[in-house]
């Protein structure tokens, strides 16, 4: 999947399917399922590193996982999520750190925010780095929101989000993630933009959807937002398997003849 192919989906009215991945094993499984766009999300701070939020994730953490995913991906578009403080302070930081993602094998980067990051986005896109925007409930601003709360319900906030979306498109963003906003607002943004919108908790009218892989597989259940639909229950499967393994070692049922050498 290339950036132009990704964008063509909107014209062709073909839904874009995106999931996060953080390692080679799941990247291969995601590709086998026919999913062609992978976000190496800074959500790894929560689901892999066990932190309460994404704020402590570093560029080194992200590059490690971006290399694992990009190294395993054969067809998918790989998008590296720029972590907190890798682009906020200056356009120079943004350029240098986005460049490191591309050198690690990612094809594009994602940044959170609107008006405050427009010049960063313009700087990156002007030198050929594809950038995905991210508006709505942007997790790197969790403390400003006072928690993970739906954004854009008030008319002034909705208008500001619509303007941010237009400005991000004008700055050269190739797509836009819309997180935890009312479905009606996501519909207006989607209709207003020529670039694809990818929703997560933004209703059915977006051009595509993204979910955190461990949420959709039912692996991570510490905090399950309303917008998550678990398509499997791998945590309970894993627990069951591990409990059986423990019982069988204790009882002597494992290893049996078929797992033994002579
Ligand atoms: O970090 C992440 O996984 C994300 C998606 C939830 C959009 O930003």
Coordinates of C-alpha atoms and ligand atoms in Angstrom, one line a residue:
X1 CA 0.0 0.0 0.0
X2 CA 1.5 3.3 -1.0
X3 CA 0.4 6.8 0.1
X4 CA -1.4 7.5 -3.3
X5 CA -3.1 4.1 -3.1
X6 CA -4.2 4.9 0.5
X7 CA -5.6 8.2 -0.7
X8 CA -7.3 6.7 -3.7
X9 CA -9.5 4.6 -1.4
X10 CA -11.5 7.8 -0.5
X11 CA -12.2 8.5 -4.2
X12 CA -13.1 4.9 -4.8
X13 CA -15.3 4.9 -1.7
X14 CA -13.4 1.8 -0.4
X15 CA -13.0 1.7 3.4
X16 CA -9.5 2.0 4.8
X17 CA -8.6 -0.5 7.5
X18 CA -5.8 0.4 9.8
X19 CA -4.6 -1.4 13.0
X20 CA -1.7 -0.8 15.3
X21 CA 1.2 -3.3 15.6
X22 CA 4.4 -3.2 17.6
X23 CA 6.3 -6.3 16.6
X24 CA 7.1 -8.7 13.7
X25 CA 4.9 -11.6 14.8
X26 CA 1.7 -9.5 14.8
X27 CA 2.7 -7.6 11.7
X28 CA 2.8 -10.9 9.8
X29 CA -0.6 -11.9 11.2
X30 CA -2.1 -8.5 10.3
X31 CA -0.8 -8.7 6.8
X32 CA -2.1 -12.3 6.5
X33 CA -5.6 -10.9 7.4
X34 CA -5.3 -8.6 4.4
X35 CA -4.9 -5.4 6.3
X36 CA -2.7 -3.0 4.5
X37 CA -2.0 -0.2 6.8
X38 CA -0.2 -0.4 10.2
X39 CA 0.2 2.3 12.7
X40 CA 3.1 1.8 15.1
X41 CA 1.2 3.7 17.7
X42 CA 2.6 5.3 20.8
X43 CA -0.3 3.4 22.5
X44 CA 2.5 0.9 23.0
X45 CA 3.3 3.0 26.1
X46 CA 0.1 1.7 27.6
X47 CA -0.5 -1.8 26.1
X48 CA 3.2 -2.9 25.8
X49 CA 5.0 -0.9 28.5
X50 CA 2.2 -0.9 31.0
X51 CA 2.3 2.9 31.6
X52 CA -0.9 4.9 32.5
X53 CA -0.6 7.1 29.4
X54 CA 1.6 7.6 26.3
X55 CA 3.6 10.6 27.7
X56 CA 6.7 8.7 28.7
X57 CA 7.3 7.0 25.4
X58 CA 10.6 8.0 23.8
X59 CA 11.8 8.2 20.2
X60 CA 14.2 5.3 21.0
X61 CA 11.2 3.2 22.1
X62 CA 9.3 4.1 19.0
X63 CA 12.2 3.4 16.6
X64 CA 12.8 0.0 18.1
X65 CA 9.2 -1.0 17.4
X66 CA 9.0 0.8 14.1
X67 CA 12.0 -1.3 12.9
X68 CA 10.4 -4.6 14.0
X69 CA 7.2 -3.8 12.2
X70 CA 8.8 -2.3 9.0
X71 CA 11.2 -5.2 8.9
X72 CA 8.4 -7.7 8.9
X73 CA 5.9 -5.8 6.7
X74 CA 5.9 -6.9 3.1
X75 CA 2.9 -4.9 1.7
X76 CA 1.5 -2.7 4.4
X77 CA 1.9 1.0 4.7
X78 CA 3.8 1.5 7.9
X79 CA 3.1 4.8 9.8
X80 CA 5.3 5.7 12.8
X81 CA 3.6 7.6 15.6
X82 CA 5.7 10.6 16.7
X83 CA 5.9 10.4 20.6
X84 CA 5.3 13.3 23.0
X85 CA 8.0 16.0 22.7
X86 CA 9.5 14.6 19.5
X87 CA 7.8 17.4 17.4
X88 CA 6.1 19.9 19.8
X89 CA 9.2 22.1 20.6
X90 CA 10.2 23.0 17.0
X91 CA 10.0 22.2 13.3
X92 CA 13.7 21.2 13.5
X93 CA 12.8 18.5 16.1
X94 CA 9.9 17.4 13.9
X95 CA 12.1 17.1 10.8
X96 CA 14.9 15.3 12.5
X97 CA 12.7 12.8 14.3
X98 CA 10.4 12.2 11.4
X99 CA 13.5 11.5 9.3
X100 CA 14.6 8.9 11.9
X101 CA 11.3 7.1 11.5
X102 CA 11.7 6.9 7.7
X103 CA 15.3 5.7 8.1
X104 CA 13.9 3.0 10.4
X105 CA 11.7 1.8 7.6
X106 CA 8.4 3.6 8.2
X107 CA 6.7 5.2 5.2
X108 CA 5.0 8.0 7.0
X109 CA 4.6 9.6 10.5
X110 CA 1.6 10.7 12.6
X111 CA 1.4 13.8 14.8
X112 CA -1.3 14.9 17.2
X113 CA -2.9 18.3 17.2
X114 CA -4.2 21.2 15.1
X115 CA -3.2 24.8 15.0
X116 CA -0.1 24.2 17.2
X117 CA 1.5 21.7 14.8
X118 CA 0.5 23.1 11.4
X119 CA 4.0 24.6 10.7
X120 CA 5.6 21.3 11.8
X121 CA 3.4 19.4 9.4
X122 CA 4.1 21.9 6.6
X123 CA 7.9 21.6 7.2
X124 CA 7.8 17.8 7.0
X125 CA 5.5 17.5 4.0
X126 CA 7.6 20.2 2.2
X127 CA 10.6 17.9 2.2
X128 CA 8.6 14.8 1.2
X129 CA 7.8 13.2 4.5
X130 CA 4.2 11.9 4.4
X131 CA 2.3 13.1 7.6
X132 CA -1.0 11.8 9.1
X133 CA -2.8 14.3 11.4
X134 CA -4.7 13.3 14.5
X135 CA -7.5 15.4 16.0
X136 CA -10.2 15.0 18.6
X137 CA -9.2 13.2 21.8
X138 CA -5.4 13.3 21.3
X139 CA -3.9 11.2 24.1
X140 CA -0.7 13.3 24.4
X141 CA -3.0 16.1 25.7
X142 CA -4.8 13.9 28.2
X143 CA -4.0 16.2 31.1
X144 CA -5.4 19.2 29.3
X145 CA -8.7 17.3 28.8
X146 CA -8.7 16.0 32.4
X147 CA -8.9 12.4 31.2
X148 CA -9.9 10.4 28.1
X149 CA -13.1 12.3 27.2
X150 CA -15.0 12.8 24.0
X151 CA -14.0 16.0 22.3
X152 CA -15.9 18.5 20.0
X153 CA -19.3 18.2 21.5
X154 CA -19.7 22.0 22.0
X155 CA -20.3 24.1 18.8
X156 CA -17.2 26.3 19.2
X157 CA -14.9 23.2 19.8
X158 CA -16.5 21.5 16.7
X159 CA -15.9 24.6 14.6
X160 CA -12.2 24.7 15.8
X161 CA -11.8 21.1 14.9
X162 CA -13.2 21.6 11.5
X163 CA -10.8 24.5 10.9
X164 CA -7.8 22.4 12.2
X165 CA -8.8 19.6 9.8
X166 CA -8.9 22.0 6.8
X167 CA -5.6 23.6 7.9
X168 CA -3.9 20.2 8.2
X169 CA -5.0 19.2 4.7
X170 CA -3.7 22.6 3.4
X171 CA -0.4 21.9 5.2
X172 CA -0.1 18.7 3.2
X173 CA -1.3 16.0 5.6
X174 CA -2.2 12.8 3.6
X175 CA -4.8 11.6 6.0
X176 CA -6.4 12.4 9.4
X177 CA -7.2 10.3 12.4
X178 CA -10.3 11.5 14.2
X179 CA -10.5 10.1 17.8
X180 CA -13.4 10.1 20.2
X181 CA -15.6 12.8 18.6
X182 CA -19.3 12.8 17.8
X183 CA -20.2 10.8 14.7
X184 CA -22.0 13.9 13.2
X185 CA -18.8 16.0 13.5
X186 CA -16.7 13.2 12.0
X187 CA -19.1 13.1 9.0
X188 CA -18.8 16.8 8.4
X189 CA -15.0 16.6 8.5
X190 CA -15.0 13.6 6.2
X191 CA -17.3 15.5 3.7
X192 CA -15.2 18.6 4.0
X193 CA -11.8 17.1 3.3
X194 CA -10.4 15.6 0.1
X195 CA -7.9 13.5 2.2
X196 CA -9.2 10.3 4.0
X197 CA -10.4 10.4 7.6
X198 CA -9.6 7.4 9.8
X199 CA -11.9 7.1 12.8
X200 CA -11.5 5.7 16.2
X201 CA -14.5 6.4 18.3
X202 CA -15.7 8.7 15.6
X203 CA -18.7 6.8 14.2
X204 CA -19.3 5.1 10.9
X205 CA -18.9 7.9 8.4
X206 CA -15.1 8.2 8.3
X207 CA -13.3 6.9 5.2
X208 CA -11.6 4.2 7.4
X209 CA -11.2 2.9 10.9
X210 CA -8.3 2.2 13.2
X211 CA -8.2 0.2 16.4
X212 CA -5.4 -0.7 18.8
X213 CA -4.6 -4.3 18.0
X214 CA -4.6 -5.6 21.5
X215 CA -8.0 -4.0 22.1
X216 CA -9.6 -5.6 19.1
X217 CA -8.1 -9.0 20.0
X218 CA -9.4 -8.8 23.6
X219 CA -5.8 -9.0 24.9
X220 CA -5.9 -5.7 26.8
X221 CA -8.8 -5.2 29.2
X222 CA -7.4 -2.8 31.8
X223 CA -9.4 0.0 30.2
X224 CA -11.8 -0.6 27.4
X225 CA -13.4 2.5 25.8
X226 CA -16.9 2.4 24.5
X227 CA -15.6 2.6 20.9
X228 CA -13.7 -0.7 21.2
X229 CA -15.2 -3.9 19.8
X230 CA -13.3 -7.0 20.9
X231 CA -13.4 -9.4 17.9
X232 CA -11.6 -12.1 20.0
X233 CA -11.0 -12.9 23.6
X234 CA -7.3 -13.7 23.6
X235 CA -6.7 -12.7 27.2
X236 CA -9.1 -15.3 28.5
X237 CA -7.7 -17.9 25.9
X238 CA -4.2 -17.2 27.2
X239 CA -5.2 -17.5 30.8
X240 CA -7.0 -20.8 30.1
X241 CA -3.9 -22.1 28.3
X242 CA -1.5 -21.1 31.0
X243 CA -3.6 -22.5 33.7
X244 CA -3.9 -25.9 31.9
X245 CA -0.1 -25.9 31.3
X246 CA 0.5 -25.3 35.0
X247 CA -2.0 -28.0 36.1
X248 CA -0.5 -30.5 33.6
X249 CA 3.1 -30.0 34.7
X250 CA 2.0 -30.3 38.4
X251 CA 0.0 -33.5 37.7
X252 CA 2.7 -35.0 35.5
X253 CA 0.5 -35.1 32.4
X254 CA 2.9 -32.8 30.5
X255 CA 5.4 -33.7 29.0
X256 CA 4.0 -37.0 27.8
X257 CA 5.5 -39.6 25.4
X258 CA 4.6 -37.4 22.4
X259 CA 6.6 -34.5 23.7
X260 CA 9.6 -36.6 24.8
X261 CA 12.8 -37.8 23.0
X262 CA 14.4 -41.2 23.4
Ligands
LIG1 O1 -1.2 5.4 19.4 C1 -2.1 4.9 18.8 O2 -2.3 3.7 18.8 C2 -3.0 5.8 18.1 C3 -4.3 5.2 17.5 C4 -5.2 4.9 18.6 C5 -4.9 6.2 16.6 O3 -2.7 7.0 18.0

